[in-house]
Coordinates of C-alpha atoms and ligand atoms in Angstrom, one line a residue:
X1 CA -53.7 -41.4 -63.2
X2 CA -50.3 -41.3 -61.2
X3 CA -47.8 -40.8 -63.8
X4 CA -43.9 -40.5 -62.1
X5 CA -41.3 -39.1 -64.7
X6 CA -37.6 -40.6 -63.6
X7 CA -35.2 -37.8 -65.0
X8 CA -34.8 -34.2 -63.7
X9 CA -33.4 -32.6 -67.2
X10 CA -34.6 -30.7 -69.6
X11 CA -37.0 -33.9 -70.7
X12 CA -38.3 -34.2 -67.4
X13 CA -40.0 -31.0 -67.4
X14 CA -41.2 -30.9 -71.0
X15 CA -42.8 -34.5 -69.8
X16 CA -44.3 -33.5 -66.6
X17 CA -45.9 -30.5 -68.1
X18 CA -47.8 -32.4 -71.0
X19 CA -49.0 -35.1 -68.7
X20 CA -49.9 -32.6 -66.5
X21 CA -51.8 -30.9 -69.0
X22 CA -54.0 -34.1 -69.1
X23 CA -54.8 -33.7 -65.9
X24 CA -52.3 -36.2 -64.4
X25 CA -50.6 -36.1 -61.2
X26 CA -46.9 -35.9 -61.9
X27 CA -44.1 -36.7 -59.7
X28 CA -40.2 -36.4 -60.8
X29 CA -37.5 -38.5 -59.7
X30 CA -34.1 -37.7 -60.2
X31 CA -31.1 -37.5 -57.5
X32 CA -31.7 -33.4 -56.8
X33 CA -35.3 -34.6 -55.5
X34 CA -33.3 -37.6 -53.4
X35 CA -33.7 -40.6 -56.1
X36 CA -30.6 -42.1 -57.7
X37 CA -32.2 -44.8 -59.8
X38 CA -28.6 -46.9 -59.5
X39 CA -28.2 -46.9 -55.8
X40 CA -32.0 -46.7 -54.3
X41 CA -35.0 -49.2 -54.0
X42 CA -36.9 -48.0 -57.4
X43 CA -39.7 -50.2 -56.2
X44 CA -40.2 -48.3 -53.1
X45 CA -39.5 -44.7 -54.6
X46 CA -42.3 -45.8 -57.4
X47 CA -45.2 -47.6 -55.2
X48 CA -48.7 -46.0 -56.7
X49 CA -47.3 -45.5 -59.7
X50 CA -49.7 -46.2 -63.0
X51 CA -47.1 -45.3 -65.7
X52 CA -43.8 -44.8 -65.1
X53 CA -41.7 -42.4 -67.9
X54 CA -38.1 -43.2 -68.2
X55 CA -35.9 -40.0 -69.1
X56 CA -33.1 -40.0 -67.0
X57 CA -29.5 -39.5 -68.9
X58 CA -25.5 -40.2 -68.5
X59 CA -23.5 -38.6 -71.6
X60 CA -20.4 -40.1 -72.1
X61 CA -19.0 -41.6 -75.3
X62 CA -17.6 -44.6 -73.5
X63 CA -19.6 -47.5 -74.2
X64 CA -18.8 -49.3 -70.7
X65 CA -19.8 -46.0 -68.6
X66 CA -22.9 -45.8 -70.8
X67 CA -23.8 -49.4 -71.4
X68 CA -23.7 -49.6 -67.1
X69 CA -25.8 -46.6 -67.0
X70 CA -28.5 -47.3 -68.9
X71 CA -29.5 -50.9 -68.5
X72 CA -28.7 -50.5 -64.9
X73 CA -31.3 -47.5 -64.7
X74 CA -33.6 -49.5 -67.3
X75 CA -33.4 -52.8 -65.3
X76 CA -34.1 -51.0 -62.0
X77 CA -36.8 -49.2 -63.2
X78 CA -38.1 -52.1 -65.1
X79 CA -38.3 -54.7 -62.5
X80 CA -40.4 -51.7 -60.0
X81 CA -42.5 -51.2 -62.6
X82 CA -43.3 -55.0 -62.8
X83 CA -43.8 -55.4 -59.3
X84 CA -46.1 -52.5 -58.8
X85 CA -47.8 -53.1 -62.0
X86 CA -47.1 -49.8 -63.9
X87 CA -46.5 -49.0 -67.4
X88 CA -42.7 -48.3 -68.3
X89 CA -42.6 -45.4 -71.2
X90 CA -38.6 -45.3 -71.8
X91 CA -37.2 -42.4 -74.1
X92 CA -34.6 -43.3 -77.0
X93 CA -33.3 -42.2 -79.8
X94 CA -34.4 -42.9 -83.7
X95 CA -31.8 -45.3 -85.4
X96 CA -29.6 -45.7 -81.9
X97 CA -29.4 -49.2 -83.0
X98 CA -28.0 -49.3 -86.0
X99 CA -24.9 -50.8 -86.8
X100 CA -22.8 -48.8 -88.5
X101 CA -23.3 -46.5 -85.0
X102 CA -22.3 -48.4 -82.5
X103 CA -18.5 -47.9 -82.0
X104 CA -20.2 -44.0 -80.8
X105 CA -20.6 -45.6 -76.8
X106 CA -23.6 -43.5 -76.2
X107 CA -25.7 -45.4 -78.8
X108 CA -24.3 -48.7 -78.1
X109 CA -25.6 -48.3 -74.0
X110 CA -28.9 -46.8 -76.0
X111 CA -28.8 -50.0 -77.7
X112 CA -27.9 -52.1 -74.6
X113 CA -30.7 -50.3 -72.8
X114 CA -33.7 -50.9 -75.3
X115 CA -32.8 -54.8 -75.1
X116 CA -32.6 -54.9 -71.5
X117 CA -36.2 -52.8 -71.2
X118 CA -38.1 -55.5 -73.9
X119 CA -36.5 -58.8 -71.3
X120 CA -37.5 -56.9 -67.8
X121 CA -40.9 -54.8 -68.5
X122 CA -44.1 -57.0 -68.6
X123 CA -45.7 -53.3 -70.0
X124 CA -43.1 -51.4 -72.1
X125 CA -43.5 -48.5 -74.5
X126 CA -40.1 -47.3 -76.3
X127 CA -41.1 -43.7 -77.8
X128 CA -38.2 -43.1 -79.8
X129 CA -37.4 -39.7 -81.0
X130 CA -34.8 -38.0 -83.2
X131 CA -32.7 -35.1 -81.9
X132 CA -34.8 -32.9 -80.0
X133 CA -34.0 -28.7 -81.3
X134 CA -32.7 -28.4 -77.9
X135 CA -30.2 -31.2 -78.3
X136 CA -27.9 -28.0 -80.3
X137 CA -27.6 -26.7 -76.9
X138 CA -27.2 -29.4 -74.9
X139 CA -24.1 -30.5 -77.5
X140 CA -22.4 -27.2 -76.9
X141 CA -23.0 -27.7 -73.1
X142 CA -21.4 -31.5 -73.3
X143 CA -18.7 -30.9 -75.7
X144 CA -17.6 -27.5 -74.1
X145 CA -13.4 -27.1 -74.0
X146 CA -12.8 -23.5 -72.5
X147 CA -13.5 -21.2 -75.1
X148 CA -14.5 -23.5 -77.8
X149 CA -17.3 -26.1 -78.1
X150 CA -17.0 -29.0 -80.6
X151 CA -20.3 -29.8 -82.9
X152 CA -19.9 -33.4 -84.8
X153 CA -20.4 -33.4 -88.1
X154 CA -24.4 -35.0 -88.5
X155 CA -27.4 -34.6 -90.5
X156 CA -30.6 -35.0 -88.3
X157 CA -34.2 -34.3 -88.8
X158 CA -34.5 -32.4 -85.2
X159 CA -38.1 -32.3 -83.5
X160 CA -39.5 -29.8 -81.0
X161 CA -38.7 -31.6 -77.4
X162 CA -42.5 -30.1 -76.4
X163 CA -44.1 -31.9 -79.5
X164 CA -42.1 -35.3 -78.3
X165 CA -43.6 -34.9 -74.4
X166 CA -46.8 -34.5 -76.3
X167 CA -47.0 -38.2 -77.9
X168 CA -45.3 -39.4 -74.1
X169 CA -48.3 -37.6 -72.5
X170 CA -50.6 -39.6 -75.3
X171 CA -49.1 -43.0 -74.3
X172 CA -49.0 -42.0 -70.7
X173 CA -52.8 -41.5 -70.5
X174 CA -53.5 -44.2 -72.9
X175 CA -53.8 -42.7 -76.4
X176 CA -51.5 -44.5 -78.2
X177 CA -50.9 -48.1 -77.2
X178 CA -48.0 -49.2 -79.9
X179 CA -45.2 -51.0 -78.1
X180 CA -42.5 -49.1 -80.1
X181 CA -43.8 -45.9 -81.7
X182 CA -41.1 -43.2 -83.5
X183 CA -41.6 -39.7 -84.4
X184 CA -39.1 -36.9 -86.3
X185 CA -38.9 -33.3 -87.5
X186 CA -40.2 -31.7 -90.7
X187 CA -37.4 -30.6 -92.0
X188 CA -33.5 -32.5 -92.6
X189 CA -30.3 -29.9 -91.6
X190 CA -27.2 -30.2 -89.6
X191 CA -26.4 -29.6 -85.9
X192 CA -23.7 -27.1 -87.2
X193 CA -26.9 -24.9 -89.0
X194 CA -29.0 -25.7 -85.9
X195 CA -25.8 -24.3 -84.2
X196 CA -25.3 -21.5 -85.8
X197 CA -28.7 -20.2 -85.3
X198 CA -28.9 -20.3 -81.7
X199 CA -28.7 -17.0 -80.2
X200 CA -25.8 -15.8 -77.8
X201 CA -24.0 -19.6 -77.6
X202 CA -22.0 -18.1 -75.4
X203 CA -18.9 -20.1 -76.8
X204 CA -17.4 -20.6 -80.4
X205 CA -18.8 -23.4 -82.0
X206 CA -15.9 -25.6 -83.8
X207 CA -16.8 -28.3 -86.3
X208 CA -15.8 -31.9 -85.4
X209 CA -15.8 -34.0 -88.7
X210 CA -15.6 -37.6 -86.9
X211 CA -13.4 -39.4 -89.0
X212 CA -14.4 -43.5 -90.6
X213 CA -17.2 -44.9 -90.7
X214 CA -19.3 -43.5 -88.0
X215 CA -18.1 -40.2 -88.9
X216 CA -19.4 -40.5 -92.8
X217 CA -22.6 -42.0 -90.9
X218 CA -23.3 -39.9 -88.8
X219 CA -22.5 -37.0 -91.9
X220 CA -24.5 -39.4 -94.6
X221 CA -27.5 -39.1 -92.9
X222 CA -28.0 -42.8 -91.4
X223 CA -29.4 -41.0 -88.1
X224 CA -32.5 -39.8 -90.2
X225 CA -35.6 -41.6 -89.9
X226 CA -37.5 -43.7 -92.5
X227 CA -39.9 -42.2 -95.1
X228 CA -42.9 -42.9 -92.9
X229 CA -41.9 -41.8 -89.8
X230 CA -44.7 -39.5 -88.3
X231 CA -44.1 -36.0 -88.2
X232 CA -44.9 -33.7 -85.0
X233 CA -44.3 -30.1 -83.9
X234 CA -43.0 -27.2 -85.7
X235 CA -40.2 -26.2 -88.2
X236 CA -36.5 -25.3 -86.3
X237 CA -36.7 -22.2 -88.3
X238 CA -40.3 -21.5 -86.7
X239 CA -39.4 -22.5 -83.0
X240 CA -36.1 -20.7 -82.9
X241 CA -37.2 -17.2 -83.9
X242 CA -39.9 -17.4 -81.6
X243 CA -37.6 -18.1 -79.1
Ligands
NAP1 N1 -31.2 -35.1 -76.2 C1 -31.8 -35.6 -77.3 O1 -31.9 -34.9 -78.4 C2 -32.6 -36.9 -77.2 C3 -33.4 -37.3 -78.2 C4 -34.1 -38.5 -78.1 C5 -34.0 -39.3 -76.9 N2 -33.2 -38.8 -75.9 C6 -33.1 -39.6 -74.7 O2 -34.0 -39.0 -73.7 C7 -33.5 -39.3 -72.4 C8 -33.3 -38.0 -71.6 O3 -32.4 -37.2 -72.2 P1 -31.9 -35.8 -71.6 O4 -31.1 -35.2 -72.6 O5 -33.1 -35.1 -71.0 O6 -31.0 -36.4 -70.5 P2 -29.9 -35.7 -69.5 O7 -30.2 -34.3 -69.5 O8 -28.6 -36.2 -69.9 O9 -30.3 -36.4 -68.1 C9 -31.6 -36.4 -67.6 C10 -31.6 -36.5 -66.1 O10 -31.2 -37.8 -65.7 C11 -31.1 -37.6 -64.3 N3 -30.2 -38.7 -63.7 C12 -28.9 -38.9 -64.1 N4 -28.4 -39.9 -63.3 C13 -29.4 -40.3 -62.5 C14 -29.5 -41.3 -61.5 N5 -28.4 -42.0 -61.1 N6 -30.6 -41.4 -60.8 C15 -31.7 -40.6 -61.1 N7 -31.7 -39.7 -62.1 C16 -30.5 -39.5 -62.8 C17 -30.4 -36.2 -64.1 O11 -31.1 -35.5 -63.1 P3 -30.3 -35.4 -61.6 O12 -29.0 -34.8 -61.9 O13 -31.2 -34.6 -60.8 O14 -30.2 -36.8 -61.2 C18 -30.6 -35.6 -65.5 O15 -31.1 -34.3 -65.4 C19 -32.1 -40.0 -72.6 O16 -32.3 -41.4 -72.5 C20 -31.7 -39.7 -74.0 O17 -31.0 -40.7 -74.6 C21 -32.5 -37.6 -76.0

């Protein structure tokens, strides 16, 4: 099984190591290897391919930048995977779609991205996730300003990043065949606890409280996942002191 992972961050890697695991042979894709998924022939770059694991990333909270981001990375990836005759795993995010979310740009090109995947890919599996442990880091890296680093006010139920490139390895070698399948955390807490309990930040984390409506969304919990959303991977508590 050829599986190519499109996305050189911290995903990528989680990814290709579980499919590896399987026994897999993994290529990555990003623009440090020489692919940019917006300017390149993704048909050509993906030729061989069997499955096809979208993970590639743009933040911004502009919903233009984002929006042309990720449908243009979805439709190009998409339409290669169609005309080699791969399966297209994308990544996205529990609840990206929901409305009272939308006016935060990232979500809405989420959104935008999802809907352009289910019209282009003849074989599409969306493995959505909630907010990985590592996302408390990546927020610091993103919302950095000098000395200070911003942390929006949400509640999450965060989930180990390895547990979520475990199910993408299951779908990848043919495990799990749902079309849409979602998985969480154990536990509900805040990015500002997850936050605080990294060690050495290296900047001084500030709390954002997003004012209106996506603000007391985003605070009121409407990011968490429904009641039977399976469960994978270990407690925050557990993964960061063994860190
Ligand atoms: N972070 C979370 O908690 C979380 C939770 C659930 C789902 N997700 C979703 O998972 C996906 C991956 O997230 P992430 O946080 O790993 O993303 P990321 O770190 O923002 O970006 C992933 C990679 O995309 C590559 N990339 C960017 N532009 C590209 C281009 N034009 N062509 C080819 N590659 C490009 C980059 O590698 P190069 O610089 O080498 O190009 C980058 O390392 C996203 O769709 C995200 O929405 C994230």
């Amino acid at each position: 099984m050829r599986v190519v992972v499109v996305g050189g961050g911290i995903s990528g890697v989680a990814i290709s190591r579980a499919v590896e695991a399987r026994g897999c042979s993994v290529t990555r894709l990003s623009r440090s290897t020489g692919f940019d998924v917006l300017r390149d022939d993704a048909t050509t770059a993906l030729a061989g391919a069997d499955v096809i694991v979208e993970a590639t990333g743009r933040f911004t909270t502009s919903r233009k930048a984002a929006t042309q981001f990720f449908t243009g990375s979805t439709r190009a990836i998409g339409r290669a995977a169609g005309a080699v005759g791969a399966h297209h795993v994308l990544l996205s995010i529990v609840n990206c779609m929901r409305p009272e979310v939308q006016g935060y740009g990232y979500f809405a090109g989420k959104t935008a991205q999802e809907a352009v995947a289910r019209s282009v890919s003849p074989h599409l599996t969306i493995v959505r996730s909630t907010q990985w442990f590592e996302f408390a880091r990546q927020n610091l890296d993103r919302m950095r300003f000098g000395p200070v680093a911003l942390v929006p006010g949400m509640t999450i139920a965060p989930v180990a990043l390895d547990a979520v490139a475990t199910v993408i390895a299951d779908v990848a070698v043919g495990e799990r065949s749902a079309r849409e399948i979602e998985v969480a955390g154990p536990d509900t807490t805040t990015l500002w606890t997850m936050t605080k309990a990294l060690p050495g930040p290296g900047v001084t984390p500030v709390p954002l409280p997003i004012p209106g409506r996506m603000g007391r969304a985003f605070r009121g919990g409407t990011l968490l996942p429904a009641r039977e959303t399976e469960v994978v991977g270990p407690r925050f508590q557990d993964w960061i002191t063994g860190k």
